[in-house]
CSV table of C-alpha atoms in Angstrom, one decimal:
chain,number,residue,atom,x,y,z
A,239,SER,CA,0.0,0.0,0.0
A,240,GLU,CA,3.0,2.4,0.5
A,241,PHE,CA,4.0,1.9,-3.1
A,242,ILE,CA,0.8,3.0,-4.6
A,243,ALA,CA,1.1,6.4,-2.8
A,244,SER,CA,4.8,6.8,-3.8
A,245,GLU,CA,6.4,9.0,-6.3
A,246,GLU,CA,7.6,6.0,-8.2
A,247,ALA,CA,4.0,4.8,-8.6
A,248,ALA,CA,3.0,8.3,-9.7
A,249,LYS,CA,5.8,8.2,-12.4
A,250,ILE,CA,4.4,4.9,-13.7
A,251,MET,CA,0.8,6.2,-13.8
A,252,ALA,CA,1.9,9.5,-15.4
A,253,GLY,CA,3.9,7.5,-17.9
A,254,ASN,CA,0.7,5.8,-18.9
A,255,GLY,CA,-1.0,9.2,-19.5
A,256,LEU,CA,-2.8,9.6,-16.2
A,257,LEU,CA,-2.7,12.8,-14.2
A,258,THR,CA,-1.6,12.3,-10.6
A,259,VAL,CA,-1.6,14.3,-7.5
A,260,TRP,CA,2.2,14.2,-7.4
A,261,SER,CA,3.8,17.3,-9.0
A,262,THR,CA,7.5,16.6,-9.0
A,263,ASP,CA,9.5,17.3,-12.1
A,264,ALA,CA,10.1,13.6,-12.7
A,265,VAL,CA,6.3,12.9,-12.6
A,266,LYS,CA,5.6,15.8,-14.9
A,267,GLN,CA,8.2,14.7,-17.4
A,268,ALA,CA,6.8,11.1,-17.4
A,269,TYR,CA,3.4,12.5,-18.2
A,270,LEU,CA,4.6,14.9,-20.9
A,271,THR,CA,6.6,12.1,-22.5
A,272,LYS,CA,3.5,9.9,-22.9
A,273,VAL,CA,0.9,12.6,-23.6
A,274,THR,CA,1.6,14.8,-26.6
A,275,THR,CA,-1.9,15.9,-27.6
A,276,PRO,CA,-3.6,18.3,-27.4
A,277,GLU,CA,-1.0,20.9,-28.3
A,278,HIS,CA,0.3,22.6,-25.1
A,279,VAL,CA,-0.9,19.7,-22.9
A,280,SER,CA,1.8,20.9,-20.4
A,281,VAL,CA,-0.7,23.5,-19.1
A,282,PHE,CA,-2.3,20.6,-17.1
A,283,SER,CA,0.9,20.1,-15.1
A,284,ASP,CA,2.2,23.7,-15.0
A,285,ASP,CA,2.1,25.5,-11.6
A,286,THR,CA,-0.5,28.3,-11.6
A,287,LYS,CA,-0.9,31.3,-9.4
A,288,VAL,CA,-4.5,32.0,-8.3
A,289,LEU,CA,-5.5,35.5,-7.6
A,290,SER,CA,-8.4,36.6,-5.5
A,291,GLN,CA,-11.5,37.6,-7.6
A,292,VAL,CA,-13.1,39.6,-4.8
A,293,PRO,CA,-13.0,43.3,-5.5
A,294,MET,CA,-11.3,45.5,-3.0
A,295,ASP,CA,-14.0,48.1,-3.0
A,296,PRO,CA,-15.4,48.6,0.5
A,297,LEU,CA,-18.9,49.0,-0.9
A,298,TYR,CA,-18.7,45.5,-2.5
A,299,ASN,CA,-20.3,43.7,0.5
A,300,GLN,CA,-23.2,46.2,0.6
A,301,GLY,CA,-24.0,45.5,-3.0
A,302,ILE,CA,-23.6,41.7,-2.6
A,303,ASN,CA,-26.0,41.7,0.4
A,304,ILE,CA,-28.6,43.5,-1.6
A,305,VAL,CA,-28.3,41.0,-4.4
A,306,LYS,CA,-28.5,38.1,-1.9
A,307,GLU,CA,-31.6,39.5,-0.2
A,308,GLU,CA,-33.5,40.3,-3.5
A,309,SER,CA,-32.4,37.0,-5.1
A,310,SER,CA,-33.8,35.1,-2.1
A,311,LEU,CA,-37.2,36.7,-2.6
A,312,TYR,CA,-37.2,35.6,-6.2
A,313,LEU,CA,-36.1,32.0,-5.3
A,314,LEU,CA,-38.8,31.9,-2.7
A,315,LYS,CA,-41.2,32.9,-5.4
A,316,THR,CA,-42.4,36.0,-3.6
A,317,GLN,CA,-41.5,38.3,-6.5
A,318,SER,CA,-40.9,38.1,-10.2
A,319,LEU,CA,-37.5,38.1,-11.9
A,320,ASP,CA,-38.2,41.5,-13.4
A,321,GLN,CA,-39.1,42.9,-10.0
A,322,THR,CA,-36.0,41.4,-8.5
A,323,MET,CA,-33.7,43.0,-11.1
A,324,LYS,CA,-35.5,46.4,-10.7
A,325,ASN,CA,-35.2,46.2,-6.9
A,326,ILE,CA,-31.5,45.3,-7.1
A,327,GLN,CA,-30.8,48.3,-9.3
A,328,ASP,CA,-32.9,50.7,-7.3
A,329,ARG,CA,-31.5,49.6,-3.9
A,330,ILE,CA,-27.9,49.8,-5.1
A,331,LYS,CA,-28.5,53.3,-6.4
A,332,LYS,CA,-30.1,54.4,-3.1
A,333,GLU,CA,-28.2,52.3,-0.4
A,334,VAL,CA,-24.7,51.8,-1.7
A,335,LYS,CA,-22.8,55.0,-0.9
């Protein structure tokens, strides 16, 4: 059972074209040697940097809370979609300052 979780096992699996949780250079190379299509397949094994998608505007939370409140009313079927969109727009104009 230790072998299946080892880097050596990951190299074997990668060498057969399977993506693994191991990300050492040897495992990546074994994968890229076996898998050559699609073009630029290395993107699957490249390290990536993930950036936050949350805006840094201090008014962001106010706007999101309005959207959540009004969307909840729509999902609970207490108002129409058109009314929900209108309420969101009106409330953001009035309340988010």
